[in-house]
């Protein structure tokens, strides 16, 4: 149990709660469209959010109900620690499958539509270099080196460390990034080629490993 949940239960017991099981509530059923919409909106704001965190942010719904909303009603599942649609649309699959041969010629840059990436100066510079821009398909953390290679290792490195402020976090992350060998970053890029091929072989479906 994480620190947030421990704090939550301490507050509950201090307020007089004596049971750890959810008590019956009056009013609408917890698995309503309104509840599902609230859970989905909270999840969309941070696709890396955990069930424990959702329980804190949506306290009127039990953990099992939140899990049922995500997996049954909304049809989401975890891929590379992110919540993604269980079934990709045909359009999403086509976008993922379009990467065939993307690295077979010249230089290609693979990034999303974050504001710095699509700024006029950035686009002009990439055109000057003559690089092909390959956009990252939506709902595809399994095809993003940062999601399947970098973040899991960084999370492992930071686990159990307590920080007093944001600057300490930034400094530690920078030390981690500077301390990893170039070969480790290259390994993450090479894995992308394998994952792209698997994605193509599976007609655009998710690649778990």
mmCIF file of N, CA and C in Angstrom, residues 8 15 34 38 47 50 69 71 102 117 131 148 152 179 185 200:
data_model
loop_
_atom_site.group_PDB
_atom_site.id
_atom_site.type_symbol
_atom_site.label_atom_id
_atom_site.label_comp_id
_atom_site.label_asym_id
_atom_site.label_seq_id
_atom_site.Cartn_x
_atom_site.Cartn_y
_atom_site.Cartn_z
ATOM 1 N N UNK A 8 -4.841 8.012 3.802
ATOM 2 C CA UNK A 8 -6.298 8.011 3.659
ATOM 3 C C UNK A 8 -6.953 7.176 4.755
ATOM 4 N N UNK A 15 -11.525 9.418 11.980
ATOM 5 C CA UNK A 15 -12.870 10.002 11.912
ATOM 6 C C UNK A 15 -13.931 9.062 12.477
ATOM 7 N N UNK A 34 -22.472 8.232 -15.205
ATOM 8 C CA UNK A 34 -21.852 9.424 -14.609
ATOM 9 C C UNK A 34 -20.569 9.052 -13.864
ATOM 10 N N UNK A 38 -16.611 9.990 -14.814
ATOM 11 C CA UNK A 38 -15.686 10.626 -13.869
ATOM 12 C C UNK A 38 -14.385 9.834 -13.777
ATOM 13 N N UNK A 47 -2.535 8.844 -17.775
ATOM 14 C CA UNK A 47 -2.736 7.445 -18.159
ATOM 15 C C UNK A 47 -1.848 6.491 -17.364
ATOM 16 N N UNK A 50 -2.516 4.820 -11.084
ATOM 17 C CA UNK A 50 -2.750 3.474 -10.569
ATOM 18 C C UNK A 50 -4.166 3.370 -9.998
ATOM 19 N N UNK A 69 -15.058 -0.758 -13.942
ATOM 20 C CA UNK A 69 -15.377 0.326 -14.874
ATOM 21 C C UNK A 69 -14.311 0.417 -15.961
ATOM 22 N N UNK A 71 -11.979 -1.875 -16.947
ATOM 23 C CA UNK A 71 -11.738 -3.061 -17.780
ATOM 24 C C UNK A 71 -12.975 -3.581 -18.501
ATOM 25 N N UNK A 102 9.916 2.218 -42.170
ATOM 26 C CA UNK A 102 10.150 3.613 -41.808
ATOM 27 C C UNK A 102 11.621 3.919 -41.570
ATOM 28 N N UNK A 117 7.770 20.095 -30.455
ATOM 29 C CA UNK A 117 8.064 19.272 -31.630
ATOM 30 C C UNK A 117 7.430 19.824 -32.902
ATOM 31 N N UNK A 131 15.321 15.382 -42.891
ATOM 32 C CA UNK A 131 14.882 14.195 -42.143
ATOM 33 C C UNK A 131 13.388 13.952 -42.357
ATOM 34 N N UNK A 148 8.442 2.111 -22.865
ATOM 35 C CA UNK A 148 8.774 0.701 -22.605
ATOM 36 C C UNK A 148 10.224 0.488 -22.157
ATOM 37 N N UNK A 152 10.403 2.686 -17.121
ATOM 38 C CA UNK A 152 10.466 1.593 -16.133
ATOM 39 C C UNK A 152 11.780 1.575 -15.362
ATOM 40 N N UNK A 179 24.092 9.162 -16.152
ATOM 41 C CA UNK A 179 24.851 7.993 -15.726
ATOM 42 C C UNK A 179 24.652 6.759 -16.576
ATOM 43 N N UNK A 185 20.880 3.436 -24.148
ATOM 44 C CA UNK A 185 19.906 4.185 -24.942
ATOM 45 C C UNK A 185 19.755 3.564 -26.328
ATOM 46 N N UNK A 200 3.482 -4.925 -36.927
ATOM 47 C CA UNK A 200 3.080 -5.200 -38.310
ATOM 48 C C UNK A 200 2.594 -6.637 -38.447
#
